[in-house]
Coordinates of C-alpha atoms in Angstrom, one line a residue:
M1 CA -20.8 21.7 -37.5
I2 CA -19.9 24.8 -36.9
K3 CA -19.0 23.8 -33.4
K4 CA -17.9 20.5 -35.0
S5 CA -15.6 22.5 -36.6
L6 CA -14.4 24.7 -34.1
S7 CA -13.4 22.1 -31.9
W8 CA -12.0 19.8 -34.7
L9 CA -9.7 22.8 -34.7
F10 CA -9.2 23.9 -31.5
I11 CA -7.3 20.4 -30.6
L12 CA -5.1 21.2 -33.8
L13 CA -4.4 23.7 -32.3
A14 CA -3.5 22.3 -28.4
I15 CA -1.8 19.7 -30.9
T16 CA 0.7 22.3 -32.1
M17 CA 1.7 24.1 -29.6
L18 CA 2.0 20.7 -27.5
T19 CA 4.4 19.5 -29.9
Y20 CA 5.6 23.5 -29.8
L21 CA 6.4 22.5 -25.7
I22 CA 8.2 19.8 -26.2
F23 CA 10.6 20.3 -29.1
N24 CA 11.6 23.8 -28.1
D25 CA 14.7 22.5 -26.6
Q26 CA 18.6 23.0 -27.7
D27 CA 18.7 19.4 -29.7
T28 CA 22.6 18.5 -29.2
S29 CA 21.9 14.6 -29.4
N30 CA 23.1 14.9 -33.6
T31 CA 25.8 17.3 -33.0
K32 CA 28.4 17.2 -36.6
L33 CA 31.1 18.5 -34.0
Q34 CA 32.2 14.9 -33.1
A35 CA 36.5 14.6 -31.0
V36 CA 38.0 12.6 -32.8
D37 CA 41.0 10.8 -30.1
G38 CA 40.8 12.4 -27.1
Q39 CA 39.9 16.2 -29.0
L40 CA 37.1 17.9 -29.5
D41 CA 38.0 21.7 -31.9
L42 CA 35.5 24.2 -31.2
S43 CA 36.7 27.2 -32.7
E44 CA 35.1 27.0 -36.0
I45 CA 31.4 26.5 -34.6
T46 CA 28.9 29.9 -35.7
K47 CA 27.6 32.3 -32.7
E48 CA 24.4 30.2 -33.3
E49 CA 25.5 27.2 -32.2
E50 CA 25.6 28.0 -28.5
I51 CA 25.4 24.3 -26.6
V52 CA 27.2 21.5 -28.5
A53 CA 27.7 17.3 -27.4
L54 CA 31.2 16.7 -25.8
S55 CA 30.7 14.1 -28.9
G56 CA 33.1 10.6 -29.5
E57 CA 36.0 9.6 -28.9
W58 CA 37.5 10.5 -25.5
R59 CA 40.3 8.7 -23.6
F60 CA 39.9 6.3 -20.8
I61 CA 41.9 4.1 -19.0
G62 CA 40.5 1.9 -16.7
N63 CA 41.5 0.0 -12.6
K64 CA 42.6 3.2 -12.3
F65 CA 41.6 7.1 -11.0
L66 CA 43.9 9.5 -12.2
E67 CA 44.8 12.9 -12.1
P68 CA 44.5 15.4 -14.3
A69 CA 48.2 16.1 -14.3
N70 CA 49.0 12.9 -15.2
F71 CA 46.9 11.3 -17.4
P72 CA 48.5 9.8 -20.7
D73 CA 48.7 12.3 -24.2
H74 CA 48.2 8.4 -26.2
A75 CA 46.0 6.7 -24.4
P76 CA 42.7 3.8 -25.4
I77 CA 40.1 5.4 -27.1
E78 CA 36.1 5.0 -26.0
K79 CA 33.5 6.9 -27.1
V80 CA 31.3 9.3 -25.4
P81 CA 28.0 8.4 -24.7
G82 CA 27.9 5.2 -24.2
P83 CA 29.1 2.2 -21.8
W84 CA 33.1 1.4 -21.5
Q85 CA 34.1 -1.6 -23.2
A86 CA 37.0 -2.1 -21.0
D87 CA 36.9 -5.1 -19.2
A88 CA 36.6 -2.5 -15.6
E89 CA 34.7 -1.5 -12.6
Y90 CA 36.7 2.0 -12.7
G91 CA 38.5 4.5 -14.5
T92 CA 39.3 8.5 -16.0
Y93 CA 38.0 10.0 -18.9
Q94 CA 39.2 12.7 -20.2
L95 CA 39.2 15.2 -23.4
K96 CA 40.6 18.0 -24.7
I97 CA 38.2 20.9 -25.9
K98 CA 39.6 24.2 -28.1
L99 CA 36.9 26.8 -27.3
P100 CA 35.0 28.8 -29.6
P101 CA 35.2 32.8 -28.9
H102 CA 31.9 33.6 -28.0
F103 CA 32.3 31.5 -25.5
K104 CA 33.2 33.7 -22.6
K105 CA 30.9 32.0 -19.9
I106 CA 30.8 28.2 -19.9
G107 CA 28.2 25.6 -18.9
I108 CA 28.5 22.3 -18.6
R109 CA 25.0 20.5 -18.5
V110 CA 26.6 16.5 -16.7
R111 CA 22.9 14.0 -17.3
N112 CA 23.7 10.5 -16.7
I113 CA 27.5 9.3 -15.4
W114 CA 27.1 5.0 -13.4
S115 CA 27.4 6.2 -11.1
S116 CA 30.1 7.7 -8.2
H117 CA 32.2 10.1 -9.9
R118 CA 34.1 12.8 -9.3
L119 CA 35.4 16.5 -11.7
F120 CA 37.8 17.9 -13.4
I121 CA 38.1 20.8 -15.3
N122 CA 41.5 21.8 -16.5
N123 CA 43.6 20.6 -12.7
E124 CA 40.4 22.0 -10.4
I125 CA 37.7 19.6 -8.9
A126 CA 35.0 21.4 -10.6
A127 CA 32.1 18.3 -9.0
S128 CA 32.6 15.5 -7.4
Y129 CA 29.3 13.5 -6.7
G130 CA 28.9 10.2 -4.0
K131 CA 32.2 8.1 -3.0
L132 CA 34.9 6.4 -5.4
A133 CA 36.4 3.6 -4.2
T134 CA 38.5 0.1 -5.6
A135 CA 36.1 -2.0 -4.1
R136 CA 32.4 -1.6 -3.8
E137 CA 31.9 -2.3 -0.3
A138 CA 34.3 1.1 -0.1
S139 CA 32.4 2.8 -2.6
K140 CA 28.8 5.0 -2.1
P141 CA 27.3 5.4 -5.9
S142 CA 25.0 8.4 -6.5
N143 CA 24.3 9.3 -10.4
P144 CA 22.9 12.8 -10.6
V145 CA 21.9 15.6 -12.8
Y146 CA 23.7 18.7 -12.6
E147 CA 25.4 22.2 -14.5
V148 CA 28.3 23.6 -13.5
Y149 CA 29.4 27.0 -14.6
F150 CA 32.8 29.3 -15.2
S151 CA 34.8 31.2 -16.8
P152 CA 37.3 29.8 -18.8
S153 CA 41.0 30.7 -18.3
S154 CA 42.3 30.2 -21.6
D155 CA 40.9 29.1 -25.2
S156 CA 40.9 25.3 -24.5
V157 CA 39.9 23.0 -20.5
I158 CA 40.6 20.2 -20.4
L159 CA 37.1 17.9 -18.6
T160 CA 38.5 14.6 -16.7
I161 CA 36.2 12.7 -15.0
Q162 CA 37.4 9.9 -12.8
V163 CA 34.1 7.2 -12.7
A164 CA 33.3 3.6 -10.2
D165 CA 30.6 1.8 -10.9
F166 CA 29.9 -1.1 -8.8
H167 CA 26.7 -1.3 -9.0
N168 CA 25.1 -1.4 -13.0
A169 CA 25.2 -3.3 -16.5
R170 CA 26.7 -0.1 -17.2
H171 CA 29.5 1.8 -16.5
G172 CA 30.5 5.5 -17.6
I173 CA 28.7 8.1 -19.4
I174 CA 25.6 6.8 -21.0
F175 CA 24.0 10.0 -22.3
P176 CA 25.8 13.0 -23.9
I177 CA 27.7 15.9 -21.6
D178 CA 26.3 19.7 -23.0
I179 CA 29.2 23.0 -23.1
G180 CA 27.3 25.4 -24.2
D181 CA 27.2 29.8 -23.5
A182 CA 26.7 30.0 -19.5
D183 CA 23.7 31.9 -20.4
A184 CA 21.6 29.9 -23.0
L185 CA 22.6 25.9 -20.9
A186 CA 21.0 27.7 -18.1
K187 CA 17.6 28.6 -20.6
D188 CA 17.3 25.3 -21.8
V189 CA 17.9 23.5 -18.7
I190 CA 15.2 25.7 -17.0
Q191 CA 13.2 24.9 -20.6
D192 CA 13.7 21.3 -19.6
V193 CA 13.0 21.1 -15.9
Y194 CA 9.4 23.7 -16.4
L195 CA 8.7 20.8 -19.6
E196 CA 9.3 17.8 -16.8
K197 CA 7.3 19.9 -14.5
T198 CA 4.5 20.6 -16.9
T199 CA 4.6 16.7 -18.5
I200 CA 4.5 15.4 -14.9
I201 CA 1.3 17.5 -14.2
M202 CA -0.9 16.4 -16.8
L203 CA -0.2 12.9 -16.1
L204 CA -1.6 13.2 -12.6
I205 CA -4.2 14.8 -14.4
F206 CA -5.0 12.5 -16.4
S207 CA -5.1 9.8 -13.1
I208 CA -7.3 12.4 -11.2
F209 CA -9.8 12.1 -13.8
H210 CA -9.1 8.1 -15.1
F211 CA -9.2 7.6 -11.2
S212 CA -12.7 9.6 -11.5
L213 CA -14.5 8.1 -14.1
Y214 CA -13.6 4.5 -12.4
L215 CA -15.4 5.7 -9.1
L216 CA -18.3 6.6 -11.4
R217 CA -18.2 3.5 -13.9
I218 CA -17.2 0.4 -11.3
R219 CA -17.8 -2.0 -13.2
D220 CA -15.0 -1.0 -16.2
K221 CA -11.9 -1.3 -14.3
A222 CA -10.1 0.0 -18.0
F223 CA -10.5 2.9 -16.4
F224 CA -9.0 1.6 -13.6
Y225 CA -5.9 0.5 -14.8
S226 CA -6.0 4.0 -17.2
A227 CA -5.8 5.5 -13.9
M228 CA -3.1 3.6 -12.7
Y229 CA -0.7 4.1 -15.8
F230 CA -0.5 7.5 -16.0
F231 CA 0.0 7.7 -11.7
T232 CA 2.8 5.4 -12.5
L233 CA 4.1 7.6 -16.1
A234 CA 3.7 10.9 -13.7
I235 CA 5.9 9.6 -11.2
L236 CA 8.6 7.8 -13.5
V237 CA 9.2 10.4 -15.5
C238 CA 10.2 12.0 -11.5
T239 CA 13.1 10.1 -11.6
R240 CA 13.8 9.7 -15.3
G241 CA 14.8 12.7 -17.1
E242 CA 15.5 16.1 -15.7
R243 CA 15.3 13.7 -12.4
T244 CA 12.2 16.3 -10.9
L245 CA 12.6 13.7 -8.2
Y246 CA 16.0 13.9 -7.0
R247 CA 15.6 18.5 -8.1
E248 CA 13.3 19.5 -5.4
F249 CA 14.8 16.3 -2.4
P250 CA 18.0 16.0 -3.2
T251 CA 18.8 14.2 0.3
I252 CA 17.0 11.4 -0.7
E253 CA 19.0 7.8 -0.5
F254 CA 20.4 6.3 -3.6
E255 CA 19.3 2.7 -2.4
F256 CA 15.7 4.8 -2.0
Y257 CA 15.3 6.6 -5.6
F258 CA 17.3 3.6 -7.3
R259 CA 14.8 1.4 -5.9
L260 CA 11.7 3.3 -6.6
Q261 CA 12.8 4.0 -10.2
D262 CA 13.0 0.6 -11.2
F263 CA 10.5 -1.0 -9.7
I264 CA 8.2 1.9 -11.3
T265 CA 9.0 1.2 -14.7
Y266 CA 8.1 -2.4 -14.4
I267 CA 5.4 -1.8 -12.7
N268 CA 4.0 1.3 -15.2
A269 CA 4.4 -1.6 -18.0
V270 CA 2.5 -3.8 -16.0
M271 CA -0.7 -1.9 -15.7
L272 CA -0.6 -1.0 -19.3
F273 CA -0.6 -4.4 -20.1
L274 CA -3.7 -4.9 -17.7
F275 CA -5.5 -2.0 -19.6
F276 CA -5.2 -3.3 -23.1
A277 CA -6.1 -5.8 -21.8
Y278 CA -9.2 -5.0 -19.5
T279 CA -10.1 -2.8 -22.5
V280 CA -10.6 -5.8 -25.0
T281 CA -12.4 -7.8 -23.5
A282 CA -11.7 -10.7 -26.7
M283 CA -7.9 -10.3 -26.2
M284 CA -7.9 -12.5 -22.7
K285 CA -9.0 -14.3 -20.0
R286 CA -7.9 -12.3 -17.5
R287 CA -5.9 -15.6 -15.8
T288 CA -3.8 -15.1 -18.7
A289 CA -3.9 -12.0 -18.5
L290 CA -1.6 -12.1 -15.0
L291 CA -0.3 -14.9 -16.1
F292 CA 1.3 -12.8 -19.2
V293 CA 2.3 -9.7 -16.8
S294 CA 3.4 -11.7 -13.7
P295 CA 7.4 -12.0 -14.3
L296 CA 7.6 -8.2 -14.9
L297 CA 5.5 -7.8 -11.0
L298 CA 8.4 -10.4 -9.9
Y299 CA 11.3 -8.4 -11.4
G300 CA 9.6 -5.2 -9.9
V301 CA 8.9 -7.1 -6.5
G302 CA 12.9 -7.9 -6.9
T303 CA 14.5 -4.9 -7.8
L304 CA 11.9 -2.8 -5.1
L305 CA 13.8 -5.7 -2.1
L306 CA 16.8 -6.9 -3.1
P307 CA 19.5 -3.5 -2.6
A308 CA 19.9 -0.7 -5.7
R309 CA 20.5 -2.6 -8.7
S310 CA 21.7 -6.0 -7.5
L311 CA 19.9 -6.8 -11.0
S312 CA 20.5 -4.7 -12.9
E313 CA 21.7 -7.1 -15.4
L314 CA 18.5 -8.0 -15.5
Q315 CA 17.7 -5.6 -17.9
Y316 CA 17.7 -5.6 -20.7
I317 CA 15.3 -9.2 -20.9
F318 CA 12.9 -7.8 -18.6
F319 CA 12.1 -4.8 -21.5
T320 CA 12.9 -6.9 -23.9
Y321 CA 9.5 -9.0 -22.6
I322 CA 8.3 -5.7 -22.9
N323 CA 8.5 -5.1 -26.4
F324 CA 7.9 -8.4 -26.9
L325 CA 4.8 -8.2 -24.7
A326 CA 3.5 -4.7 -26.9
F327 CA 3.7 -7.4 -29.9
F328 CA 1.2 -9.6 -28.3
I329 CA -1.1 -7.0 -28.1
I330 CA -1.2 -5.7 -31.4
G331 CA -0.8 -8.8 -33.1
R332 CA -3.7 -10.4 -31.1
L333 CA -5.6 -7.3 -31.6
L334 CA -5.5 -7.8 -35.3
Y335 CA -6.1 -11.9 -34.8
L336 CA -9.0 -9.6 -33.9
I337 CA -10.0 -7.7 -36.1
M338 CA -9.3 -9.7 -39.3
K339 CA -11.8 -13.0 -36.9
K340 CA -14.0 -9.8 -36.3
S341 CA -14.1 -10.9 -33.0
A342 CA -12.6 -7.3 -31.4
H343 CA -16.3 -6.9 -30.1
V344 CA -15.8 -2.4 -30.1
P345 CA -17.4 -0.5 -32.0
K346 CA -15.2 0.7 -35.2
N347 CA -14.3 4.0 -33.9
E348 CA -12.8 2.5 -30.8
L349 CA -11.7 0.2 -32.5
I350 CA -9.6 3.0 -35.2
I351 CA -8.5 5.1 -32.2
L352 CA -7.6 2.4 -30.2
S353 CA -4.7 1.0 -32.8
A354 CA -3.6 3.8 -33.3
T355 CA -2.8 4.4 -29.7
I356 CA -0.8 1.2 -29.6
I357 CA 1.4 2.8 -32.8
S358 CA 1.6 5.4 -30.7
L359 CA 3.0 3.0 -27.0
L360 CA 5.1 0.3 -29.7
I361 CA 7.7 3.6 -31.1
F362 CA 7.6 5.8 -26.9
S363 CA 8.6 1.3 -25.9
I364 CA 11.1 0.8 -28.8
S365 CA 13.1 3.9 -28.7
G366 CA 12.6 3.6 -25.4
T367 CA 13.9 0.8 -23.8
F368 CA 17.4 1.4 -26.7
D369 CA 17.7 5.0 -25.2
Q370 CA 16.2 5.8 -21.6
L371 CA 16.4 8.9 -21.9
F372 CA 13.2 10.8 -20.8
F373 CA 12.4 14.1 -22.4
S374 CA 16.2 15.5 -23.0
G375 CA 18.8 14.0 -24.9
R376 CA 16.7 14.6 -26.9
N377 CA 14.6 11.3 -28.2
V378 CA 12.9 12.7 -30.7
F379 CA 10.8 8.7 -31.2
N380 CA 10.2 8.6 -27.6
R381 CA 8.8 12.5 -27.4
I382 CA 6.1 11.4 -30.2
G383 CA 5.3 8.3 -30.0
L384 CA 4.7 9.6 -25.7
L385 CA 2.3 12.8 -27.1
F386 CA 0.3 10.3 -29.2
F387 CA -0.3 7.7 -27.0
V388 CA -1.0 10.1 -24.4
V389 CA -4.0 11.9 -26.6
C390 CA -5.0 8.8 -29.1
M391 CA -5.4 6.9 -25.3
N392 CA -7.9 10.0 -24.0
I393 CA -9.6 10.4 -26.8
Y394 CA -10.2 6.5 -26.6
L395 CA -11.6 6.5 -23.3
A396 CA -14.1 9.3 -23.6
M397 CA -14.9 7.5 -26.7
R398 CA -16.3 4.4 -24.4
L399 CA -17.4 6.4 -21.8
I400 CA -19.8 8.1 -24.6
N401 CA -20.0 4.7 -26.4
R402 CA -21.7 2.9 -22.8
T403 CA -23.7 6.4 -22.1
R404 CA -25.2 6.6 -25.5
D405 CA -25.5 2.1 -24.8
A406 CA -27.6 2.9 -20.8
E407 CA -29.4 5.3 -22.5
L408 CA -30.3 3.3 -24.9
Y409 CA -31.1 0.8 -22.9
S410 CA -33.4 3.2 -20.3
Q411 CA -35.3 3.9 -23.5
R412 CA -35.6 0.4 -23.9
L413 CA -36.8 -0.7 -20.7
E414 CA -38.8 2.8 -20.7
K415 CA -41.4 1.6 -23.4
A416 CA -40.9 -2.6 -21.7
T417 CA -42.3 -0.9 -18.5
I418 CA -44.8 1.7 -19.7
G419 CA -46.1 -1.6 -22.2
K420 CA -46.1 -3.8 -18.8
D421 CA -48.4 -1.1 -17.0
S422 CA -50.7 -0.9 -19.8
F423 CA -51.6 -4.2 -19.9
L424 CA -51.5 -4.3 -17.0
E425 CA -54.1 -1.4 -16.1
V426 CA -56.5 -3.2 -19.7
T427 CA -56.4 -7.0 -18.1
T428 CA -57.4 -5.2 -14.6
N429 CA -61.2 -3.7 -15.8
E430 CA -61.3 -7.0 -17.6
L431 CA -61.5 -8.9 -14.7
E432 CA -63.5 -6.3 -12.8
Q433 CA -66.9 -7.2 -14.0
P434 CA -66.1 -11.1 -15.2
L435 CA -65.6 -10.8 -10.7
Y436 CA -68.6 -9.0 -9.5
H437 CA -70.6 -10.9 -11.2
A438 CA -69.5 -14.3 -10.6
L439 CA -69.5 -12.7 -6.8
N440 CA -73.2 -11.0 -6.7
I441 CA -74.4 -15.0 -8.9
T442 CA -72.7 -16.1 -5.1
K443 CA -74.2 -14.1 -2.8
S444 CA -77.6 -14.7 -4.8
L445 CA -77.4 -18.5 -4.2
S446 CA -76.4 -18.5 -1.5
T447 CA -78.9 -20.0 1.5
Q448 CA -79.5 -19.8 5.5
S449 CA -77.2 -22.4 5.2
M450 CA -74.3 -21.6 3.0
T451 CA -72.1 -24.7 2.9
D452 CA -68.1 -24.1 3.4
K453 CA -68.1 -25.2 -0.2
Q454 CA -69.4 -21.7 -1.3
Q455 CA -68.3 -20.0 2.1
L456 CA -64.9 -20.5 0.5
L457 CA -65.2 -19.8 -3.2
E458 CA -67.1 -16.5 -2.1
Q459 CA -64.1 -16.5 -0.3
Q460 CA -62.3 -15.9 -2.9
L461 CA -63.5 -14.8 -5.2
E462 CA -63.9 -11.8 -2.9
R463 CA -60.1 -11.5 -2.4
L464 CA -59.4 -12.0 -6.2
L465 CA -61.7 -8.7 -6.0
Y466 CA -59.5 -7.1 -3.8
L467 CA -56.4 -8.0 -5.4
V468 CA -57.5 -6.5 -9.0
N469 CA -58.7 -4.2 -7.1
D470 CA -55.1 -3.1 -6.0
L471 CA -53.3 -3.9 -9.1
K472 CA -55.7 -0.8 -10.6
D473 CA -54.5 1.5 -7.6
F474 CA -51.1 0.6 -8.7
T475 CA -51.7 1.5 -12.2
R476 CA -52.6 4.4 -11.6
I477 CA -50.1 5.4 -9.0
R478 CA -47.9 4.6 -11.9
F479 CA -49.6 7.5 -14.2
Q480 CA -50.1 9.8 -11.3
D481 CA -53.4 9.7 -12.7
F482 CA -55.3 9.6 -9.1
K483 CA -56.3 11.1 -5.9
I484 CA -56.7 11.1 -2.7
D485 CA -60.1 11.1 -0.7
V486 CA -59.7 11.8 3.0
H487 CA -63.0 10.4 4.7
P488 CA -63.6 7.9 7.3
V489 CA -63.7 4.6 8.7
N490 CA -64.8 2.1 10.8
I491 CA -62.0 -0.3 11.6
Q492 CA -64.0 -2.4 13.8
M493 CA -66.0 -3.3 10.2
I494 CA -62.9 -4.2 8.0
I495 CA -60.9 -6.1 11.3
Q496 CA -64.2 -8.1 11.5
H497 CA -64.5 -8.6 7.2
V498 CA -60.9 -9.8 6.5
L499 CA -61.3 -12.4 9.9
I500 CA -64.6 -13.7 7.5
M501 CA -63.0 -13.9 4.3
H502 CA -59.3 -15.9 6.2
E503 CA -61.4 -18.2 8.5
K504 CA -60.9 -21.4 7.2
K505 CA -56.8 -20.5 7.2
I506 CA -57.9 -19.5 11.7
K507 CA -58.9 -22.1 12.2
K508 CA -56.4 -24.5 10.5
R509 CA -53.8 -23.0 11.9
I510 CA -55.0 -23.1 15.7
F511 CA -51.7 -24.1 17.9
V512 CA -52.2 -25.3 21.5
Y513 CA -49.3 -24.9 23.1
T514 CA -48.8 -26.7 26.9
S515 CA -46.2 -25.2 29.2
T516 CA -42.4 -27.0 29.4
P517 CA -41.4 -28.1 32.9
I518 CA -37.6 -26.7 33.7
Q519 CA -36.1 -28.7 34.2
N520 CA -32.9 -27.9 36.3
Y521 CA -28.5 -30.0 34.7

């Protein structure tokens, strides 16, 4: 009892520590300060507010690349973060910021700008990624996560961003740009990067563990698909959020990076759906499950084979379809529970229901906000945390139940085997004495001229007696109730005895072979 209580205590402690680590970064997504009419006043913020999101109304002019000095004061407004609403494929943003006194050295963090862009701080170029152009053929997309650090020369800063995007359904500054104290921002970036790397390592460990379980239990394909889900999720985390893959390998081509990101997104959803289909066998037939995931498979393969983001216009349809599959799994499971046809133990069913609910939270929040572990998307993080925990608890419970069932079946089989052997032992003992008596009577009735029928009867009785003795030897070996005596054996007498016993059969099976002349062709 004490060990069980300690186990639950340590589980709660581990979840608490995970929650703290996940939410131990700066939250700038719900900042109270918003830019108004292209200007953001941060002069009144306190020293505790070290990082602020540059959210609100930015100035934006579409279909023009403007230098900071040439940007007009009364340009149209666009909400940031979010895609621009103007009918344009390239354009220029600008925001004027009044800095607080405690910002001596400043850091700016850019998470997601679609796609090639150039960042100006006042009138100087601070960063440039991809190739800006007014036509798709001449442009070169790029979309890294990066930071810029500088010391301001005055109490105000003007940010100007030239953006060109011919590859995506959404254009512009998709996620928040943060500004803050350089040291605080650098610390927050390190926390987020290490948090994401830790998440990737944990997912890969889960994947290896589940692959090992599958190899030990080959027939249980649920472990295979759970392992594939964790593996693809680890790759997905590498390509999103802090973009660990891009940070570690900055020379990766845009084409490969985003084709991999899109492909793995949909394959991850396919693996998860197949996991539930193979976990609850009553949910649907295997062919039906493959039919449901075939659109995602086709779209995923298309994103991998075609140029990067060439199918981005369809991504919202398929994200909606993924959420539909999540609702379908929940509805189908509820139906099976009501009909009592799930064929799943109650303890597994409770954990499985919690797993699906957390999955739904993660899926929906991820659809509305594709930012992973940065931003911060609270529901996305909570959903993922509880989904991973519940999924592992469910699979552990499933393994325990299957092991318990196997042990129960093994005990039943052992009892059946013992009963069979006991029956054989009793039966052979009961048969041995009558056979001896019958054989002795047959020999006593026989004369010098034994008839064929009498000889056949004697041979059959001897054969049956030998069979009974063999069964007795088998049961003794089974119960380990035997000992081996070494003594000389007359092989010639044994062979002769066997020939006499099988004399009739040997005579019936004598064949005469004649040589066949060789034919020349």
